[in-house]
Amino acid sequence: MSQPGKDTCERAAALREQIAYHDYRYYVLDDPEIADADYDRLFRELKALEATYPELRTEDSPTRRVGGAPVSGFASAKHLRPMLSLDNAFTADELVAFDRRLCDRLGIEEALSYSAETKFDGTAISLLYEEGKLVRGATRGDGQTGEDITHNVRTIETVPLRLRGVRFPKRLEVRGEVYIPKAGFNALNARLANEGAKTFVNPRNAAAGTLRQLDPRVAAARPLEFYAYGIGYHENHALPSRHSEILEELREWGVRVSPLSRVVEGVDGCQNYYDDIAGKRDELPYEIDGVVFKVDRLDYQEMLGFVSRAPRWAIAFKFPAQEVTTVLRGVDFQVGRTGALTPVARLEPVFVGGVTVSNATLHNIDEIERKDVHIGDTVIVRRAGDVIPEVVRVVPEKRSSDAQQITLPTECPVCGSDVVRPEGQAAARCSGGLVCPAQRKEKLRHFASRRAMDIEGLGTKIIEQLVGGGEDEAIVRTPADIYRLSMEQLVSLDRMGEKSARNLLAAIEDSKETTLPRFLFSLGIPEVGETTAANLARHFGDLESLAAASRDELEQIPDVGPVVAQHVHDFFDQQENRDVIAALVGVGVHWPQEPSVVDNRRFEGQTFVLTGSLETMTRDEARERIENAGGKVTSSVSRKTNFVVKGNDPGSKLKKAEELEVPVIDESGLLGMLG
Ligand code: IVH
């Protein structure tokens, strides 16, 4: 093939530039200069040139948004500055209190200026630009490290592949939200439904799910959009003095920022902005779940700092939960992990808070009685954010004469065992225990879940198949059976190839090595969550002592009241449960001995702050060990901090420690103290 001539190279460069300029006019300024057809012509010409001379295809060519190769997994991406979250306010009083707190802290009398913005209901990402070129897109992850999703982010037309001009930082992290507009969401779901594929519940899940696809062609075919709302790290750049000016700069660099942001004065300004946006909410082409106020002056932001994972200088003022009326068609009882029967309302489908709702929780039978809910009633349903929709109350005036009373079934709807309702407890339970397939499934799902035994790949669908509908069909009945699964049994399952089966067996094997708190949590003792499990493990040190503990002894432990003590005691009292534990130990599940409580409170009352990365353990492990020794780990240094533990590349906390004269130790110091 011939080489492109100088003219051709120049033409390609000019086309790239023109297209980038028109993208900027269209997406950032929302003020296109040319007709769509003319834009398409430029685009086609560039594509044709690149097809003839592939060497003209630069990394940042607008034609390169689609067609990247699928990735085999997600690399982790460490953010150069942590990605924080926001504190929430739900009432005007909370907003007033927020503003007052800040003025007090800053010692100012005059009204504070805030950058008022909409709160996009999508998913946060961080874009890294080096020398103006997009080099990485990442999810938020745990705030410190996310997943590298560059392949998908590149497909989003509103994310510039290259920054405009030359006056941008050498390295720049742009922070913002990826979302799917309402119309695009409906079209996407319609298409998925047509293809017989699973639809998404709401645009946020659709956006997050799309960004986590391995094949960028999936993302390219979905209507993702992006708005920036701030920056993270920046290098070689003098920042302006206000957040609102940063947003302006981003716009100049060709990054799309919301036209709805504006600077407001004091709490009144915030309240007006909120009212204004609340009035526009339904007309906006995308979903928002509130507004955000950020102290505009960056020097004030600096002075205010952070509390745990959120800045003190910003707050999200959320819209109230949405409520609608609909008709209750029926009630089903679902059986959970502990056998508790939860009444689920089957509703006439109704659109609320951005999704169509046809089920809502009625919590328990007491609630049904208290709210006097009948089948056929007109009811008010509420949905707030991600929470399960609930039936708030009935509209009594609308009750018809044939409305039906709701009664608690006497038999479990899944296994037919008796339903029992212990005196004084709200929940009615199926008495079937592991005989009940519903309980078995939920127990196993909990057992395998990430925070419990963490068996990757053992999800709901596989568990459903392993448990089956009845006792006879079950391949897996108790948790120990998981450890007896064979390759042959796994490949016989639906949609289970040899490779996934092998991975699953490896994950099962890996899970045998665990910790006592995890193991206890995985047993699914009613009311024993992660924290209680950890407290129990720390107090007793081993399983035998815990199993032998009396209710009185149990009640000595922080967070353990009479109800939890009773549950723990009852659990270990049952032979069946002791058999399950023995079987698990029998198949090789093991954990290191927890240091016993006696020599284990040496950090009692002491507060530690960790900064930088450690060599022999992760920060989470360090935290766990400090807490196991009775200490506390907090995220910011104050005069109350007893020790700052300094790792590699310590952050500003080290400086703070020096200022406040808090003792600083290094990793070996900490290990020494831990013994
Ligand atoms: S600022 C330093 N601004 O809300 C504060 N966040 O609840 C960092 N969000 O993870 C966030 N719109 O995904 C900020 N205008 C906005 C936002 C916004 C939506 C999301 C973001 C963040 C979450 C925190």
XYZ file of C-alpha atoms and ligand atoms in Angstrom:
699
model
C 0.000 0.000 0.000
C 1.233 3.505 -0.793
C 2.278 5.985 1.859
C -0.036 8.941 2.506
C 1.288 12.149 1.021
C 1.854 15.294 3.033
C -1.485 16.734 1.930
C -3.317 13.619 3.008
C -1.696 13.688 6.438
C -2.604 17.323 6.843
C -6.145 16.687 5.693
C -6.568 13.896 8.245
C -5.199 16.118 11.018
C -7.507 18.956 9.956
C -10.501 16.609 9.970
C -9.650 15.333 13.434
C -9.411 18.858 14.672
C -12.655 19.947 13.060
C -14.517 16.959 14.418
C -13.147 17.592 17.924
C -14.203 21.239 17.607
C -17.727 20.321 16.532
C -17.959 17.747 19.317
C -17.069 20.544 21.712
C -19.710 22.863 20.235
C -22.290 20.112 20.379
C -21.614 18.347 23.665
C -19.948 20.965 25.834
C -21.419 24.249 24.655
C -24.682 22.674 23.536
C -24.498 25.057 20.576
C -23.694 23.197 17.349
C -22.396 25.211 14.419
C -23.069 22.746 11.651
C -25.861 20.416 10.640
C -25.660 16.750 11.597
C -25.327 15.770 7.957
C -22.260 18.006 7.526
C -20.706 16.533 10.643
C -21.347 13.033 9.346
C -19.647 13.961 6.089
C -16.468 15.047 7.929
C -16.543 11.866 9.954
C -16.972 9.649 6.907
C -14.154 11.387 5.080
C -11.781 10.797 7.982
C -12.847 7.174 8.230
C -12.226 6.661 4.522
C -8.751 8.216 4.747
C -7.895 6.042 7.717
C -9.156 2.947 5.948
C -6.828 3.637 3.035
C -3.878 4.655 5.204
C -4.119 2.873 8.573
C -1.015 4.734 9.790
C -3.176 7.861 9.956
C -5.283 6.366 12.751
C -3.989 8.169 15.813
C -4.854 6.970 19.336
C -7.133 9.930 19.878
C -8.831 9.881 16.505
C -12.613 10.278 16.955
C -13.076 7.177 14.807
C -11.354 5.135 17.493
C -14.132 5.324 20.024
C -15.553 2.019 18.901
C -13.957 -1.210 17.891
C -11.435 -1.637 20.677
C -10.687 -5.246 21.569
C -12.493 -6.867 24.501
C -10.451 -7.048 27.687
C -10.032 -10.299 29.604
C -10.601 -8.777 33.031
C -10.385 -5.496 34.884
C -7.010 -4.208 35.991
C -7.127 -2.243 39.191
C -6.609 1.479 38.935
C -5.243 3.385 41.888
C -6.640 6.885 42.069
C -4.003 9.596 42.435
C -6.335 11.294 44.914
C -9.053 9.330 46.730
C -12.565 9.542 45.331
C -14.787 10.702 48.127
C -18.471 10.478 48.746
C -20.899 13.046 50.084
C -22.780 13.526 53.301
C -26.523 13.835 52.916
C -29.113 16.269 54.172
C -32.788 15.457 53.825
C -34.465 18.438 55.462
C -34.105 22.196 55.371
C -33.080 22.074 59.042
C -30.201 19.783 58.242
C -29.088 22.147 55.521
C -29.217 25.107 57.907
C -27.216 23.124 60.465
C -24.623 22.282 57.814
C -24.186 25.915 56.830
C -23.983 27.043 60.450
C -21.395 24.382 61.261
C -19.199 25.583 58.425
C -19.504 29.277 59.287
C -18.627 28.470 62.912
C -15.621 26.430 61.943
C -14.398 29.091 59.576
C -15.222 31.803 62.084
C -17.058 33.907 59.529
C -20.199 35.977 59.889
C -21.032 36.673 56.266
C -22.929 34.255 54.037
C -20.847 31.514 52.456
C -20.819 31.181 48.679
C -21.639 27.710 47.421
C -21.264 26.079 44.065
C -24.744 24.619 43.622
C -24.998 21.625 41.307
C -27.401 18.877 40.415
C -26.699 15.450 41.846
C -26.554 13.097 38.891
C -27.967 9.681 39.592
C -25.399 7.657 37.697
C -22.045 6.198 38.535
C -18.871 8.051 39.457
C -15.764 7.757 37.307
C -12.320 9.297 37.242
C -10.640 10.196 33.962
C -6.886 10.535 33.824
C -5.400 12.880 31.211
C -1.672 13.002 30.580
C -0.375 15.790 28.383
C -4.022 16.345 27.458
C -4.615 12.798 26.298
C -7.126 10.478 27.906
C -5.024 7.600 29.215
C -7.334 5.953 31.729
C -10.918 5.783 32.910
C -11.662 4.148 36.252
C -14.599 3.345 38.497
C -14.687 4.631 42.048
C -14.158 1.227 43.668
C -13.423 1.641 47.350
C -12.423 5.259 46.814
C -8.693 4.484 46.790
C -8.594 1.946 43.982
C -11.126 1.341 41.254
C -11.306 -0.746 38.132
C -9.741 0.236 34.847
C -12.604 0.732 32.405
C -10.741 2.773 29.785
C -11.997 0.551 26.961
C -15.602 1.455 27.786
C -15.050 5.083 28.732
C -13.455 5.768 25.343
C -16.747 4.891 23.676
C -18.597 7.734 25.440
C -18.878 10.618 23.002
C -19.197 13.198 25.763
C -15.798 12.150 27.175
C -13.104 13.996 25.212
C -10.210 11.810 24.085
C -8.024 14.912 24.082
C -8.286 18.173 26.015
C -8.635 21.431 24.100
C -5.959 24.109 23.993
C -2.628 23.882 25.773
C -3.196 25.428 29.192
C -4.239 22.243 30.952
C -2.319 20.449 33.726
C 0.362 17.967 32.685
C -1.558 15.280 34.540
C -5.166 15.731 35.448
C -7.825 13.584 37.061
C -11.308 14.674 35.981
C -14.107 13.487 38.243
C -17.680 13.111 37.131
C -20.687 10.954 36.549
C -21.583 8.571 33.761
C -25.305 8.155 33.258
C -27.862 6.978 30.724
C -30.552 9.520 29.854
C -34.187 8.577 30.523
C -35.129 8.187 26.851
C -32.016 6.171 26.052
C -32.755 3.953 29.030
C -36.254 3.166 27.842
C -35.002 2.417 24.337
C -32.226 0.223 25.725
C -34.626 -1.777 27.875
C -37.040 -2.164 24.971
C -34.219 -3.519 22.850
C -33.039 -5.901 25.564
C -36.581 -7.153 26.112
C -36.917 -7.750 22.382
C -33.755 -9.781 22.371
C -35.049 -11.807 25.288
C -32.255 -10.409 27.466
C -32.554 -9.202 31.054
C -33.646 -5.584 31.367
C -32.291 -3.080 33.870
C -34.261 -1.779 36.855
C -33.154 1.796 36.471
C -30.762 3.994 34.465
C -28.159 3.982 37.238
C -27.859 0.199 37.248
C -27.785 0.234 33.474
C -24.897 2.726 33.430
C -22.922 0.894 36.110
C -23.560 -2.487 34.508
C -22.497 -1.224 31.103
C -19.229 0.212 32.392
C -18.408 -3.207 33.806
C -18.641 -4.977 30.467
C -15.500 -6.565 29.108
C -16.414 -5.961 25.485
C -16.379 -2.251 24.572
C -18.794 -2.889 21.713
C -21.535 -3.338 24.319
C -20.790 0.071 25.823
C -20.515 1.641 22.372
C -24.041 0.463 21.577
C -25.519 1.981 24.744
C -26.339 5.648 25.248
C -23.825 6.536 27.971
C -23.173 10.209 28.693
C -20.832 12.066 30.991
C -20.824 15.245 33.079
C -17.758 16.355 35.040
C -18.228 17.866 38.509
C -14.691 18.372 39.755
C -11.072 17.354 39.594
C -8.916 15.004 41.615
C -5.193 15.149 41.132
C -3.550 17.861 39.025
C 0.099 18.474 38.255
C 1.963 21.583 37.150
C -1.024 23.793 37.265
C -2.012 26.819 39.279
C -5.591 26.226 40.369
C -8.037 29.108 40.362
C -9.321 30.119 43.783
C -12.870 28.803 43.477
C -14.567 25.520 42.628
C -16.896 27.297 40.186
C -13.809 28.504 38.313
C -12.519 24.952 38.098
C -15.791 23.983 36.437
C -15.265 26.874 34.006
C -11.732 25.712 33.251
C -12.951 22.188 32.623
C -15.388 23.587 30.112
C -12.582 25.469 28.371
C -10.573 22.268 28.191
C -13.488 20.723 26.344
C -14.881 18.713 29.237
C -18.659 18.675 29.548
C -19.974 20.272 32.732
C -23.580 20.861 33.710
C -25.154 24.120 32.553
C -27.332 23.989 35.681
C -24.498 24.715 38.124
C -24.360 28.175 39.622
C -22.906 30.034 42.555
C -25.418 30.821 45.313
C -25.100 32.844 48.511
C -25.828 31.363 51.919
C -28.542 28.991 52.980
C -31.271 31.025 51.274
C -29.462 30.775 47.989
C -29.178 27.010 48.486
C -32.854 26.691 49.281
C -33.857 28.675 46.178
C -31.601 26.579 44.004
C -33.102 23.412 45.428
C -36.666 24.636 44.763
C -35.733 25.668 41.265
C -34.141 22.328 40.383
C -36.885 20.305 42.100
C -39.344 22.094 39.793
C -37.302 21.180 36.717
C -36.510 17.634 37.751
C -39.144 15.859 35.686
C -38.287 17.794 32.529
C -34.594 16.973 32.693
C -33.544 14.346 30.155
C -31.602 12.433 32.821
C -32.247 11.442 36.413
C -31.028 13.396 39.390
C -31.624 12.474 42.999
C -30.919 15.796 44.637
C -28.620 18.781 44.527
C -25.095 19.251 45.828
C -23.687 22.310 47.559
C -19.931 22.795 47.723
C -18.148 25.623 49.482
C -16.928 27.627 46.516
C -13.681 29.031 47.939
C -10.923 26.462 47.715
C -8.994 27.952 50.632
C -12.093 27.411 52.779
C -12.384 23.847 51.490
C -8.809 23.280 52.549
C -9.459 24.680 56.018
C -12.577 22.565 56.467
C -11.006 19.287 55.384
C -12.659 15.892 55.622
C -14.445 13.565 57.987
C -13.874 9.913 57.175
C -14.805 9.554 53.537
C -16.641 12.763 52.852
C -15.529 16.370 52.665
C -16.853 18.704 55.365
C -17.280 21.387 52.731
C -19.957 19.699 50.657
C -23.384 18.219 51.155
C -25.950 16.427 49.022
C -29.460 17.678 49.598
C -31.560 14.741 48.506
C -35.050 14.873 47.058
C -37.634 13.227 49.305
C -38.755 9.712 48.546
C -41.465 9.580 45.930
C -44.919 8.298 46.783
C -47.690 7.118 44.477
C -51.028 5.356 44.801
C -51.811 1.990 43.310
C -53.872 -1.103 44.030
C -52.789 -4.099 46.062
C -53.582 -7.195 44.003
C -52.296 -9.868 46.343
C -49.746 -10.817 48.971
C -47.160 -13.587 48.781
C -44.996 -14.740 51.632
C -41.291 -15.135 50.912
C -39.084 -17.326 53.049
C -35.695 -15.900 53.996
C -32.451 -17.337 55.303
C -33.634 -17.721 58.863
C -37.063 -18.945 57.805
C -38.670 -15.551 58.438
C -41.768 -15.046 56.326
C -41.825 -11.665 54.637
C -45.096 -10.556 53.115
C -44.557 -9.123 49.636
C -47.242 -6.925 48.123
C -48.121 -7.668 44.502
C -49.151 -4.346 43.078
C -50.806 -2.986 40.014
C -47.579 -1.849 38.264
C -46.892 1.819 38.883
C -44.106 4.193 37.874
C -42.353 5.696 40.887
C -38.928 7.216 41.401
C -37.833 6.367 37.889
C -38.836 2.701 37.782
C -41.940 0.606 37.392
C -42.745 -1.065 40.665
C -44.916 -4.140 40.904
C -43.713 -5.537 44.241
C -43.214 -3.858 47.589
C -42.417 -5.055 51.048
C -44.996 -5.177 53.815
C -42.243 -6.033 56.342
C -44.120 -8.496 58.578
C -47.576 -9.556 59.640
C -47.662 -7.075 62.545
C -47.144 -4.255 60.082
C -50.007 -5.535 57.969
C -52.247 -5.513 61.000
C -51.034 -2.134 62.184
C -51.595 -0.564 58.782
C -54.801 -2.534 58.318
C -53.942 -3.552 54.776
C -56.439 -5.635 52.777
C -56.101 -7.198 49.359
C -57.873 -4.957 46.847
C -57.026 -1.819 48.822
C -55.760 1.334 47.244
C -52.349 1.819 48.837
C -49.598 4.417 48.926
C -46.229 3.107 47.854
C -42.939 4.832 48.540
C -39.593 4.398 46.900
C -36.432 6.195 48.006
C -33.213 5.716 46.079
C -32.041 2.157 46.104
C -34.224 0.958 48.954
C -36.873 -1.671 48.400
C -40.231 0.013 47.748
C -42.650 -0.213 50.645
C -46.356 0.072 51.236
C -46.703 3.136 53.444
C -50.427 3.060 54.172
C -53.839 2.374 52.729
C -56.363 4.921 51.546
C -59.297 3.794 53.734
C -61.924 5.828 51.837
C -61.246 3.738 48.778
C -61.766 0.337 50.360
C -64.356 -1.704 48.512
C -66.700 -4.149 50.182
C -64.956 -7.175 48.722
C -61.514 -6.255 50.093
C -59.928 -9.333 51.616
C -58.220 -9.757 54.932
C -54.589 -10.952 54.788
C -53.819 -13.958 56.935
C -50.562 -15.521 57.907
C -50.253 -18.957 56.284
C -50.134 -21.823 58.756
C -47.810 -23.781 56.477
C -44.629 -22.661 54.785
C -45.505 -21.763 51.176
C -42.281 -23.407 49.997
C -41.896 -26.630 51.997
C -45.188 -27.045 53.813
C -43.631 -27.165 57.305
C -45.498 -25.502 60.159
C -45.211 -21.769 60.494
C -44.355 -20.727 64.046
C -44.477 -17.333 65.636
C -42.635 -17.122 68.919
C -44.228 -14.926 71.543
C -43.065 -11.333 71.342
C -41.385 -11.655 67.948
C -42.650 -9.834 64.910
C -41.457 -12.422 62.440
C -43.293 -15.632 61.746
C -40.948 -18.396 60.678
C -41.015 -21.590 58.715
C -39.998 -24.341 61.118
C -38.512 -26.470 58.340
C -34.882 -25.420 58.825
C -32.639 -27.033 56.250
C -35.530 -29.178 55.024
C -36.980 -26.051 53.425
C -35.390 -25.408 50.009
C -35.988 -21.669 50.335
C -34.084 -21.490 53.611
C -31.401 -23.752 52.288
C -30.821 -21.598 49.236
C -30.684 -18.402 51.218
C -28.401 -19.926 53.848
C -26.022 -21.231 51.217
C -26.058 -17.944 49.367
C -25.154 -16.154 52.565
C -22.509 -18.745 53.408
C -20.772 -18.292 50.047
C -21.153 -14.506 49.897
C -18.196 -12.168 49.667
C -18.129 -11.041 53.279
C -18.690 -14.574 54.558
C -16.735 -17.504 53.048
C -16.172 -15.523 49.858
C -16.574 -18.297 47.296
C -16.300 -16.425 44.039
C -18.568 -17.733 41.323
C -21.025 -19.479 43.632
C -23.952 -17.176 42.994
C -27.709 -17.436 43.158
C -28.189 -19.184 39.807
C -25.781 -21.983 40.600
C -27.085 -22.399 44.115
C -30.631 -22.672 42.744
C -29.544 -25.583 40.588
C -27.500 -27.233 43.304
C -30.322 -27.085 45.802
C -33.159 -27.875 43.391
C -36.798 -27.933 44.423
C -36.951 -30.874 46.774
C -34.885 -32.875 49.162
C -34.204 -35.704 46.720
C -32.947 -33.581 43.863
C -30.506 -31.619 45.994
C -26.832 -31.984 45.129
C -26.027 -29.657 47.978
C -27.981 -29.755 51.225
C -25.627 -28.320 53.813
C -22.669 -25.963 53.492
C -20.251 -28.884 53.890
C -21.656 -30.446 50.702
C -20.184 -27.502 48.779
C -16.745 -28.842 49.651
C -17.626 -32.271 48.296
C -18.679 -31.066 44.845
C -16.972 -32.802 41.953
C -16.001 -31.568 38.529
C -18.519 -33.965 37.059
C -21.398 -32.570 39.107
C -20.495 -29.000 38.243
C -20.211 -29.450 34.483
C -23.626 -31.103 34.473
C -25.167 -27.751 35.491
C -26.719 -25.328 33.020
C -24.330 -22.897 31.438
C -21.334 -24.284 33.299
C -18.330 -24.915 31.087
C -15.266 -26.825 32.107
C -13.268 -23.689 32.707
C -15.833 -22.093 35.019
C -16.218 -25.382 36.860
C -12.496 -25.564 37.416
C -12.424 -21.944 38.631
C -15.300 -22.598 40.968
C -13.619 -25.661 42.468
C -10.477 -23.605 43.005
C -12.496 -20.848 44.696
C -14.158 -23.417 46.948
C -10.769 -24.821 47.880
C -9.392 -21.331 48.593
C -12.295 -20.515 50.853
C -11.292 -23.272 53.276
C -8.688 -20.972 54.699
C -10.727 -18.405 56.568
C -10.923 -16.486 59.838
C -13.083 -17.161 62.863
C -15.115 -13.927 62.488
C -15.880 -14.764 58.854
C -16.744 -18.331 59.684
C -19.099 -17.261 62.450
C -20.749 -14.719 60.195
C -21.165 -17.300 57.439
C -23.125 -19.614 59.739
C -25.999 -17.175 59.467
C -26.985 -17.147 63.123
C -30.011 -14.826 63.341
C -29.011 -11.263 64.338
C -25.297 -12.034 64.102
C -23.862 -9.673 61.524
C -20.223 -9.044 60.736
C -19.549 -6.815 63.720
C -21.170 -9.110 66.254
C -19.350 -12.083 64.723
C -16.055 -10.236 65.114
C -16.852 -9.289 68.701
C -17.767 -12.868 69.562
C -14.583 -14.213 67.972
C -12.450 -11.637 69.735
C -14.004 -12.291 73.097
C -13.946 -16.083 73.072
C -10.916 -16.705 70.904
C -12.156 -20.092 69.743
C -15.352 -21.735 68.652
C -15.518 -24.261 71.480
C -15.626 -21.598 74.190
C -18.268 -19.685 72.292
C -20.415 -22.767 71.779
C -20.232 -23.502 75.488
C -21.038 -19.962 76.631
C -24.111 -19.269 78.710
C -26.518 -16.487 77.849
C -25.160 -14.424 80.734
C -21.636 -14.750 79.484
C -22.736 -13.794 76.003
C -24.446 -10.684 77.279
C -21.125 -9.412 78.653
C -19.950 -8.714 75.118
C -20.333 -5.279 73.549
C -23.358 -5.124 71.223
C -24.811 -8.389 72.518
C -28.191 -7.952 74.183
C -30.629 -10.598 75.427
C -32.065 -11.279 71.955
C -28.719 -11.901 70.283
C -27.522 -13.922 73.273
C -30.622 -16.097 72.993
C -30.106 -16.642 69.251
C -26.446 -17.555 69.665
C -27.218 -19.864 72.528
C -30.087 -21.561 70.665
C -27.940 -21.988 67.611
C -25.193 -23.892 69.365
C -27.763 -25.807 71.371
C -29.060 -27.543 68.277
C -27.369 -30.773 67.346
C -28.055 -30.121 63.677
C -26.002 -26.930 63.735
C -23.182 -28.557 65.650
C -23.154 -31.282 63.002
C -22.872 -28.694 60.228
C -19.875 -27.100 61.943
C -18.212 -30.461 62.555
C -18.738 -31.414 58.924
C -17.191 -28.135 57.717
C -14.156 -28.650 59.899
C -14.109 -32.242 58.686
C -13.827 -31.186 55.038
C -10.924 -28.904 55.882
C -12.343 -25.476 56.693
C -9.914 -23.877 59.127
C -8.923 -20.563 60.653
C -6.052 -19.294 62.733
C -6.567 -19.174 66.448
C -7.788 -15.726 67.488
C -5.548 -14.239 70.152
C -7.552 -14.697 73.316
C -9.111 -11.794 75.061
C -6.800 -11.771 78.048
C -3.659 -10.526 76.311
C -5.706 -8.927 73.664
C -6.808 -5.575 74.997
C -3.425 -3.984 75.033
C -4.548 -1.182 72.702
C -7.705 -0.544 74.706
C -8.615 3.142 74.487
C -5.868 3.960 71.983
C -6.514 5.574 68.637
C -4.368 4.989 65.559
C -4.263 6.681 62.181
C -2.688 4.928 59.207
C -0.999 6.818 56.386
C 0.764 5.488 53.298
C 0.997 1.882 52.196
C 2.400 -0.846 54.423
C 4.672 -3.648 53.311
C 3.696 -6.764 55.225
C -0.044 -6.158 55.277
C -2.755 -4.095 53.679
C -4.275 -1.175 55.532
C -7.418 -3.210 56.090
C -5.379 -5.960 57.703
C -3.571 -3.459 59.882
C -6.896 -2.022 60.952
C -8.193 -5.481 61.758
C -5.170 -6.299 63.882
C -5.305 -3.015 65.760
C -9.000 -3.489 66.411
C -8.409 -7.066 67.488
C -6.074 -5.697 70.108
C -8.816 -3.382 71.319
C -7.614 -0.232 69.555
C -9.425 2.096 67.222
C -8.399 3.274 63.770
C -9.650 6.635 62.603
C -9.073 8.445 59.359
C -7.985 11.868 60.483
C -5.314 13.005 62.875
C -6.338 15.064 65.871
C -4.939 15.769 69.301
C -6.764 12.680 70.495
C -4.773 10.410 68.165
C -2.277 8.280 70.099
C -0.163 7.044 67.195
C 0.207 7.720 63.508
C 1.516 4.693 61.609
C 3.618 5.823 58.694
C 3.911 3.610 55.605
C 5.413 4.284 52.192
C 4.393 7.533 50.506
C 2.628 8.887 53.580
C 0.025 11.581 52.909
C -0.772 14.875 54.550
C -1.661 13.051 57.778
C 2.023 12.781 58.563
C 2.422 16.532 58.396
C -0.602 16.961 60.578
C 0.837 14.498 63.106
C 4.044 16.488 63.243
C 2.141 19.721 63.705
C 0.101 18.280 66.540
C 3.121 16.427 67.952
C 1.391 13.073 67.763
C 3.886 10.173 68.035
C 4.697 8.635 64.653
C 5.693 4.985 64.382
C 6.591 2.924 61.340
C 5.383 -0.506 60.332
C 7.951 -2.409 62.353
C 7.040 -0.281 65.348
C 3.437 -1.296 64.937
C 4.356 -4.964 64.531
C 6.440 -4.725 67.675
C 3.545 -3.241 69.593
C 1.221 -5.929 68.283
C 3.655 -8.516 69.516
S -18.905 15.692 44.294
C -15.847 15.507 47.008
N -20.835 16.488 42.705
O -22.637 11.492 44.305
C -17.189 15.072 46.697
N -20.799 14.204 43.339
O -22.784 10.681 47.097
C -17.224 14.114 45.591
N -22.573 12.850 42.359
O -19.812 9.451 44.270
C -18.468 14.074 44.835
N -23.506 14.455 41.194
O -21.046 9.820 42.063
C -20.305 15.450 43.367
N -22.452 17.325 41.280
C -21.925 16.303 41.934
C -22.467 14.997 41.861
C -21.871 13.971 42.602
C -23.542 13.163 41.504
C -22.358 11.502 42.933
C -20.954 10.987 42.820
C -20.515 10.645 44.205
C -21.815 10.551 44.922
C -21.618 10.889 46.386
